[in-house]
């Protein structure tokens, strides 16, 4: 069952455990493949960023359906009067019940041809496109064309080595440990290393499985979290995923591109590396499972007025961060508890999410109130504790506390980010006589109901 769809990490969903019917990508009359299916030798549903479902509910010979619902209620102790939350791609409103993500779609499969479609409604359909400045280059509104699609790709499986897949379209990003879909994650609000790195890529990937334990996956994409291309050079990336046994997953992702709009001389390098270890597996005990993950990211931009380390070529523009999480499962995986957090430093703020002050987005930025100029410093850390109730593999009830801290005002305060009587003028424009209320910290409670069928 060559079920080789990509999620965040570009992982095989559920490590090949999700069964979709016999010979999905083999010829209809062919015998089962002689080689071992990649990552099917063990149960990897414990992984952060990977679905915990062990089988597909909506399955048929040619299509395996999927339904996602992520509804949340966020309580921000800063009590922003405009109910706006910034600095997060997972949460956007305070004191309200919101549909963060609703997706309907699934996987099409016939012989060696396959495709994947997932729609995107709810808060994600606004929050994701506003963080991509590429649609502002030239004509045609790519943000609206793509805002209701989270995944839209198709390709072909070649029976070479342990399998080679060639696919094109929109994919979940392979950079960052956490999934775009919170149902698949150990925590609701990821640390900055994952939350500030790409959520999607638009391009071409080649998945090369040299064995059932190793995947090498090169990419050619339009750019870093971009529907279009910022300049004339595409982005290039690769993922190496190795799972030598059922308790260890080692991941290395690397990226190179020119991702500053209309500044082709500025280049970006980024390396994202994670290890996940399951160190306890005792199904008969109340504490039945435990695992941890460690992620380290490093990168920089150079050229076009900035340098990686500072000097005569311009101010330093770089990114370094880490995050560590420990997950416990109790009572036959009925309950889950996650402790974790991390920190970043990002001179130049090129991976800092633009606060939506007076409607600011990644293109307009909020330069009058929150500068993202070369050399601007930004350092932040966070910590969280997450409690899950999982009565079924198809539903999760989640309650989480987050503390987030920065070395300069960034998070929304009681006064909010919206001028009186609503946004005024161009996006991000300065409003005479008004200033946003920015704070150096925030404490939040995240409550969510997440369903996948």
Coordinates of C-alpha atoms in Angstrom, one line a residue:
X1 CA 0.0 0.0 0.0
X2 CA 2.1 2.8 -1.3
X3 CA 0.5 5.6 0.8
X4 CA 3.1 8.3 0.2
X5 CA 1.4 11.6 0.9
X6 CA 3.3 14.5 2.4
X7 CA 2.5 16.3 5.6
X8 CA 4.6 18.9 7.5
X9 CA 8.0 17.2 7.7
X10 CA 7.1 15.5 4.4
X11 CA 6.6 12.4 6.5
X12 CA 4.6 9.3 5.3
X13 CA 1.3 9.7 7.0
X14 CA 1.4 7.4 10.1
X15 CA 4.6 5.8 8.8
X16 CA 2.7 3.6 6.4
X17 CA 0.4 2.2 9.1
X18 CA -2.7 3.8 7.6
X19 CA -4.1 1.1 5.3
X20 CA -6.1 2.2 2.3
X21 CA -6.9 -1.1 0.5
X22 CA -4.7 -3.4 -1.4
X23 CA -2.3 -2.4 -4.2
X24 CA -3.2 1.3 -4.3
X25 CA -0.3 2.3 -6.5
X26 CA 0.4 -1.0 -8.2
X27 CA -1.3 -1.9 -11.5
X28 CA -4.8 -3.1 -10.9
X29 CA -3.9 -6.7 -12.0
X30 CA -0.3 -6.7 -10.5
X31 CA 0.9 -8.6 -7.5
X32 CA 1.8 -6.8 -4.3
X33 CA 5.2 -5.1 -4.5
X34 CA 8.2 -7.3 -3.7
X35 CA 10.0 -4.7 -1.7
X36 CA 9.1 -3.6 1.8
X37 CA 6.9 -0.5 2.2
X38 CA 8.7 2.5 3.5
X39 CA 8.4 3.0 7.3
X40 CA 5.7 0.3 7.6
X41 CA 7.9 -2.0 9.8
X42 CA 6.7 -0.2 13.0
X43 CA 4.0 1.9 14.4
X44 CA 5.0 5.6 14.2
X45 CA 1.7 7.1 15.3
X46 CA 3.5 8.4 18.5
X47 CA 5.6 10.9 16.5
X48 CA 5.0 14.7 16.9
X49 CA 3.7 16.1 13.6
X50 CA 2.3 12.7 12.5
X51 CA -1.3 11.5 12.7
X52 CA -2.1 9.1 15.6
X53 CA -4.8 7.3 13.5
X54 CA -4.0 3.7 12.8
X55 CA -6.5 3.3 9.9
X56 CA -8.6 5.3 7.6
X57 CA -12.3 5.5 8.3
X58 CA -13.4 6.9 4.9
X59 CA -11.7 4.4 2.6
X60 CA -12.5 2.9 -0.8
X61 CA -10.7 1.4 -3.8
X62 CA -9.9 4.7 -5.6
X63 CA -10.3 7.3 -2.9
X64 CA -9.6 7.7 0.8
X65 CA -11.5 10.6 2.3
X66 CA -10.5 13.0 5.1
X67 CA -12.4 15.5 7.2
X68 CA -10.6 17.9 9.6
X69 CA -12.1 20.2 12.1
X70 CA -10.1 22.3 14.5
X71 CA -12.2 24.6 16.7
X72 CA -10.7 26.7 19.5
X73 CA -11.3 29.1 22.3
X74 CA -8.3 31.2 23.3
X75 CA -8.1 33.3 26.5
X76 CA -5.3 35.9 26.4
X77 CA -4.5 37.3 29.9
X78 CA -3.5 40.6 28.2
X79 CA -7.3 41.0 27.4
X80 CA -6.9 42.8 24.0
X81 CA -10.0 44.9 23.5
X82 CA -10.0 44.2 19.7
X83 CA -9.7 40.4 20.4
X84 CA -6.7 40.2 18.1
X85 CA -3.8 37.8 18.9
X86 CA -0.5 38.2 17.0
X87 CA 2.7 36.3 16.6
X88 CA 1.0 33.0 16.0
X89 CA -0.2 31.1 13.0
X90 CA -2.3 28.7 15.1
X91 CA -4.5 31.3 17.0
X92 CA -5.9 34.6 16.0
X93 CA -8.8 35.7 18.2
X94 CA -9.2 36.1 22.0
X95 CA -12.3 35.3 24.0
X96 CA -14.3 33.8 21.1
X97 CA -15.0 30.3 19.7
X98 CA -13.5 30.1 16.3
X99 CA -13.1 27.5 13.6
X100 CA -9.3 27.6 13.1
X101 CA -9.2 25.1 10.3
X102 CA -11.8 23.1 8.4
X103 CA -10.6 20.8 5.7
X104 CA -12.4 18.3 3.4
X105 CA -10.6 16.2 0.9
X106 CA -8.4 13.1 0.7
X107 CA -6.3 10.9 -1.5
X108 CA -7.1 9.7 -5.0
X109 CA -5.2 6.6 -6.1
X110 CA -5.3 4.4 -9.3
X111 CA -2.5 2.2 -10.4
X112 CA 0.7 4.2 -10.0
X113 CA -1.1 7.6 -10.3
X114 CA -2.1 9.5 -7.2
X115 CA -3.3 12.9 -6.1
X116 CA -4.1 14.7 -2.8
X117 CA -6.6 17.5 -2.2
X118 CA -7.4 19.2 1.1
X119 CA -9.5 22.3 1.3
X120 CA -8.9 25.1 3.8
X121 CA -11.6 27.1 5.5
X122 CA -11.8 29.0 8.7
X123 CA -9.1 31.2 10.2
X124 CA -6.3 29.5 8.3
X125 CA -7.8 30.7 5.0
X126 CA -7.0 34.3 6.0
X127 CA -4.0 33.9 8.3
X128 CA -1.9 31.9 5.9
X129 CA -2.2 34.0 2.7
X130 CA -1.6 37.3 4.6
X131 CA 1.9 36.1 5.6
X132 CA 3.0 35.6 1.9
X133 CA 4.1 38.8 0.1
X134 CA 4.7 37.1 -3.3
X135 CA 1.1 37.8 -4.7
X136 CA 2.0 41.5 -4.7
X137 CA 4.4 41.0 -7.6
X138 CA 2.6 41.4 -10.8
X139 CA -1.0 40.6 -11.7
X140 CA -3.5 37.9 -10.7
X141 CA -4.5 37.5 -7.1
X142 CA -2.8 34.3 -6.0
X143 CA -3.7 34.8 -2.4
X144 CA -7.4 34.5 -3.2
X145 CA -6.8 31.8 -5.8
X146 CA -5.1 29.5 -3.3
X147 CA -6.5 30.6 0.1
X148 CA -9.0 27.8 0.3
X149 CA -6.4 25.1 -0.6
X150 CA -4.0 23.7 1.9
X151 CA -2.8 20.8 -0.2
X152 CA -3.4 20.3 -3.9
X153 CA -0.9 18.0 -5.6
X154 CA -0.6 14.9 -7.8
X155 CA 2.0 12.7 -9.3
X156 CA 3.3 9.2 -10.2
X157 CA 4.9 6.4 -8.3
X158 CA 7.9 4.6 -10.0
X159 CA 8.7 1.0 -8.9
X160 CA 12.4 1.8 -8.5
X161 CA 14.6 1.1 -5.5
X162 CA 12.1 1.0 -2.6
X163 CA 9.9 3.5 -4.6
X164 CA 10.3 6.9 -6.2
X165 CA 7.5 9.4 -6.2
X166 CA 7.4 12.6 -8.4
X167 CA 4.7 15.1 -7.5
X168 CA 3.8 18.7 -8.2
X169 CA 1.5 21.2 -6.6
X170 CA 1.0 22.7 -3.1
X171 CA 2.3 20.7 -0.2
X172 CA 2.7 21.0 3.5
X173 CA 6.2 22.3 4.3
X174 CA 8.9 19.8 5.0
X175 CA 10.7 22.4 7.3
X176 CA 9.6 22.4 10.9
X177 CA 8.7 19.5 13.2
X178 CA 5.1 20.4 13.9
X179 CA 2.3 19.7 11.4
X180 CA 0.1 22.4 9.9
X181 CA -2.8 20.4 11.3
X182 CA -2.9 20.6 15.1
X183 CA -4.6 17.2 15.4
X184 CA -1.2 15.7 14.5
X185 CA 0.8 17.6 17.1
X186 CA 1.7 17.1 20.8
X187 CA 1.0 20.8 21.5
X188 CA -1.4 23.5 20.1
X189 CA 1.0 26.4 20.0
X190 CA 4.4 25.4 18.6
X191 CA 7.5 27.2 19.7
X192 CA 9.0 29.8 17.3
X193 CA 11.3 27.4 15.5
X194 CA 8.3 25.6 14.0
X195 CA 5.7 28.4 14.2
X196 CA 7.9 30.9 12.2
X197 CA 9.1 28.5 9.5
X198 CA 7.1 27.7 6.4
X199 CA 3.7 26.1 6.6
X200 CA 3.5 25.2 2.9
X201 CA 5.5 25.0 -0.4
X202 CA 4.3 25.4 -4.0
X203 CA 6.5 23.4 -6.3
X204 CA 7.9 20.0 -7.2
X205 CA 9.2 17.2 -5.0
X206 CA 10.9 13.9 -5.6
X207 CA 10.6 11.2 -2.8
X208 CA 13.4 8.6 -3.1
X209 CA 13.1 5.7 -0.8
X210 CA 16.4 3.8 -0.8
X211 CA 15.0 1.3 1.7
X212 CA 12.1 1.0 4.0
X213 CA 14.0 3.0 6.6
X214 CA 15.5 6.0 4.6
X215 CA 14.0 8.7 2.5
X216 CA 15.8 11.3 0.5
X217 CA 13.5 14.1 -0.8
X218 CA 14.7 17.0 -3.0
X219 CA 12.5 19.9 -3.8
X220 CA 12.2 22.8 -6.3
X221 CA 9.7 25.4 -5.0
X222 CA 8.7 29.0 -5.8
X223 CA 10.1 30.2 -2.6
X224 CA 9.9 30.2 1.2
X225 CA 6.2 30.0 2.1
X226 CA 5.2 31.7 -1.2
X227 CA 2.5 31.0 -3.8
X228 CA 4.6 32.9 -6.3
X229 CA 8.3 33.6 -6.9
X230 CA 9.9 36.6 -5.2
X231 CA 12.6 37.1 -7.9
X232 CA 13.8 35.0 -10.8
X233 CA 15.4 32.1 -8.8
X234 CA 13.4 29.3 -7.3
X235 CA 14.0 27.9 -3.9
X236 CA 15.9 24.5 -3.5
X237 CA 15.6 22.2 -0.6
X238 CA 16.0 18.6 0.6
X239 CA 14.9 16.4 3.4
X240 CA 16.6 13.3 4.7
X241 CA 14.4 11.1 7.0
X242 CA 15.9 8.1 8.7
X243 CA 14.0 5.7 11.0
X244 CA 16.2 2.8 11.9
X245 CA 13.7 1.3 14.3
X246 CA 10.3 2.0 15.8
X247 CA 11.6 4.2 18.6
X248 CA 13.8 6.7 16.7
X249 CA 13.3 9.2 14.0
X250 CA 16.1 11.5 12.7
X251 CA 15.3 14.3 10.3
X252 CA 17.4 16.9 8.5
X253 CA 16.0 19.6 6.2
X254 CA 17.9 22.2 4.3
X255 CA 16.8 25.1 2.1
X256 CA 18.4 27.8 -0.2
X257 CA 16.5 30.6 -2.0
X258 CA 16.2 34.3 -2.8
X259 CA 13.2 35.2 -0.7
X260 CA 13.1 39.0 -0.4
X261 CA 10.6 40.5 -2.7
X262 CA 12.3 42.3 -5.7
X263 CA 15.8 42.0 -4.0
X264 CA 17.4 39.2 -6.0
X265 CA 20.8 39.7 -4.5
X266 CA 19.6 38.7 -1.0
X267 CA 19.9 34.9 -0.5
X268 CA 18.6 32.7 2.3
X269 CA 20.1 29.6 3.9
X270 CA 18.2 27.5 6.5
X271 CA 18.9 24.2 8.2
X272 CA 16.2 22.5 10.3
X273 CA 17.1 19.3 12.3
X274 CA 15.1 17.1 14.6
X275 CA 15.4 13.9 16.6
X276 CA 12.5 12.1 18.2
X277 CA 13.0 9.3 20.7
X278 CA 10.3 7.0 22.2
X279 CA 12.0 6.0 25.5
X280 CA 9.0 4.2 27.2
X281 CA 6.5 1.7 25.7
X282 CA 4.6 -0.2 28.4
X283 CA 1.0 -0.8 27.2
X284 CA 0.0 -2.6 30.4
X285 CA 1.0 0.3 32.7
X286 CA -1.0 3.5 33.5
X287 CA 2.0 5.5 32.1
X288 CA 2.1 3.5 29.0
X289 CA 4.3 5.6 26.7
X290 CA 6.8 8.5 26.7
X291 CA 8.8 10.3 24.1
X292 CA 10.8 13.5 23.5
X293 CA 11.8 15.6 20.6
X294 CA 14.7 18.1 20.1
X295 CA 14.8 20.5 17.2
X296 CA 17.6 23.0 16.3
X297 CA 17.3 25.5 13.4
X298 CA 20.0 27.8 12.0
X299 CA 20.1 30.1 9.0
X300 CA 20.9 33.5 7.7
X301 CA 20.5 35.9 4.8
X302 CA 23.3 37.5 2.9
X303 CA 23.7 40.0 0.0
X304 CA 21.4 42.8 -0.9
X305 CA 22.5 45.0 2.0
X306 CA 22.8 42.3 4.8
X307 CA 25.3 39.7 5.9
X308 CA 25.2 36.5 7.9
X309 CA 27.4 37.8 10.7
X310 CA 27.7 41.5 10.3
X311 CA 30.4 43.6 8.8
X312 CA 31.1 45.9 5.8
X313 CA 28.4 44.2 3.7
X314 CA 25.6 45.2 6.0
X315 CA 24.1 44.3 9.4
X316 CA 23.8 40.7 10.6
X317 CA 20.6 39.0 9.5
X318 CA 20.4 35.4 10.8
X319 CA 18.2 32.9 12.7
X320 CA 19.0 30.5 15.4
X321 CA 16.5 28.6 17.6
X322 CA 15.7 25.4 19.3
X323 CA 12.7 23.7 20.9
X324 CA 12.4 20.7 23.2
X325 CA 9.2 18.7 24.0
X326 CA 8.4 15.7 26.2
X327 CA 5.2 13.8 25.7
X328 CA 3.5 11.3 28.2
X329 CA 0.6 9.0 27.3
X330 CA -1.6 7.5 30.1
X331 CA -4.3 4.8 30.4
X332 CA -3.8 3.1 27.0
X333 CA -3.3 6.5 25.3
X334 CA -6.6 7.9 26.6
X335 CA -4.7 10.9 28.2
X336 CA -1.7 12.9 27.0
X337 CA 0.5 15.5 28.7
X338 CA 3.2 17.5 26.9
X339 CA 5.8 19.8 28.5
X340 CA 7.9 21.9 26.2
X341 CA 9.2 25.2 24.8
X342 CA 12.1 26.9 23.1
X343 CA 13.8 30.1 22.1
X344 CA 14.9 32.1 19.0
X345 CA 17.2 34.9 18.0
X346 CA 16.4 36.6 14.7
X347 CA 18.4 39.8 13.8
X348 CA 16.6 41.4 10.9
X349 CA 13.3 39.8 11.9
X350 CA 12.9 38.2 8.5
X351 CA 11.2 35.2 10.1
X352 CA 9.2 37.2 12.7
X353 CA 5.5 37.2 11.9
X354 CA 4.4 40.7 11.1
X355 CA 1.9 42.0 13.7
X356 CA -1.4 42.9 12.0
X357 CA -1.3 46.5 13.2
X358 CA -3.9 48.5 11.3
X359 CA -4.3 45.6 8.9
X360 CA -0.5 45.2 8.2
X361 CA 0.6 42.0 6.4
X362 CA 3.9 40.5 5.2
X363 CA 4.0 42.8 2.2
X364 CA 3.1 46.1 3.8
X365 CA 4.7 45.3 7.2
X366 CA 4.1 47.6 10.1
X367 CA 7.2 49.7 9.8
X368 CA 5.7 52.7 11.6
X369 CA 5.0 50.6 14.7
X370 CA 7.1 47.5 14.5
X371 CA 10.2 47.7 12.3
X372 CA 11.5 44.7 10.3
X373 CA 14.5 46.5 8.8
X374 CA 17.9 44.9 8.4
X375 CA 19.7 44.4 11.7
X376 CA 16.6 44.9 13.9
X377 CA 17.0 42.6 16.9
X378 CA 14.5 40.1 18.1
X379 CA 14.9 37.5 20.8
X380 CA 12.1 35.4 22.3
X381 CA 11.4 32.3 24.3
X382 CA 8.3 30.3 25.3
X383 CA 7.1 27.4 27.4
X384 CA 3.8 25.4 27.5
X385 CA 2.0 22.6 29.2
X386 CA -0.6 20.6 27.3
X387 CA -3.3 18.2 28.5
X388 CA -5.2 16.0 26.0
X389 CA -8.2 13.7 26.4
X390 CA -8.4 11.3 23.4
X391 CA -11.4 9.0 23.8
X392 CA -11.0 7.9 20.2
X393 CA -8.3 8.0 17.5
X394 CA -10.6 10.4 15.6
X395 CA -11.0 13.1 18.3
X396 CA -8.9 15.2 20.7
X397 CA -10.0 17.5 23.5
X398 CA -7.1 19.8 24.3
X399 CA -6.3 22.3 27.1
X400 CA -3.0 24.2 27.1
X401 CA -1.3 27.0 28.9
X402 CA 1.4 29.1 27.0
X403 CA 3.8 31.7 28.2
X404 CA 5.6 33.7 25.5
X405 CA 8.3 36.3 26.1
X406 CA 10.2 38.7 23.9
X407 CA 13.0 41.2 24.5
X408 CA 10.9 44.1 23.0
X409 CA 7.2 44.9 22.7
X410 CA 5.6 42.5 20.3
X411 CA 2.5 40.8 21.8
X412 CA -0.9 42.4 21.9
X413 CA -1.8 44.4 25.0
X414 CA -5.1 45.5 26.4
X415 CA -5.4 48.4 23.9
X416 CA -5.2 46.1 20.9
X417 CA -3.8 46.5 17.4
X418 CA -6.8 48.1 15.7
X419 CA -7.3 51.9 15.4
X420 CA -10.5 53.4 16.7
X421 CA -13.4 52.9 14.2
X422 CA -11.4 50.1 12.4
X423 CA -8.4 50.0 10.1
X424 CA -7.6 53.2 8.4
X425 CA -5.7 54.0 5.1
X426 CA -3.3 51.6 3.5
X427 CA -2.5 48.3 5.3
X428 CA 0.0 49.0 8.1
X429 CA -0.1 52.8 7.6
X430 CA 0.6 55.1 10.6
X431 CA -2.6 56.6 12.1
X432 CA -2.1 60.1 13.5
X433 CA -2.7 60.3 17.3
X434 CA -2.9 56.5 17.7
X435 CA -0.5 53.8 18.6
X436 CA -0.9 50.0 19.1
X437 CA -0.6 48.5 22.6
X438 CA 2.4 46.1 22.4
X439 CA 3.8 44.1 25.3
X440 CA 6.9 42.0 25.9
X441 CA 4.9 38.9 27.1
X442 CA 1.7 37.1 26.9
X443 CA 0.0 34.3 28.8
X444 CA -2.7 32.3 27.0
X445 CA -5.0 29.4 27.6
X446 CA -5.8 27.4 24.5
X447 CA -8.8 25.1 24.5
X448 CA -9.5 23.1 21.4
X449 CA -11.7 20.4 20.0
X450 CA -10.1 18.6 17.0
X451 CA -11.8 16.0 14.9
X452 CA -10.5 13.9 12.0
X453 CA -12.5 11.4 10.1

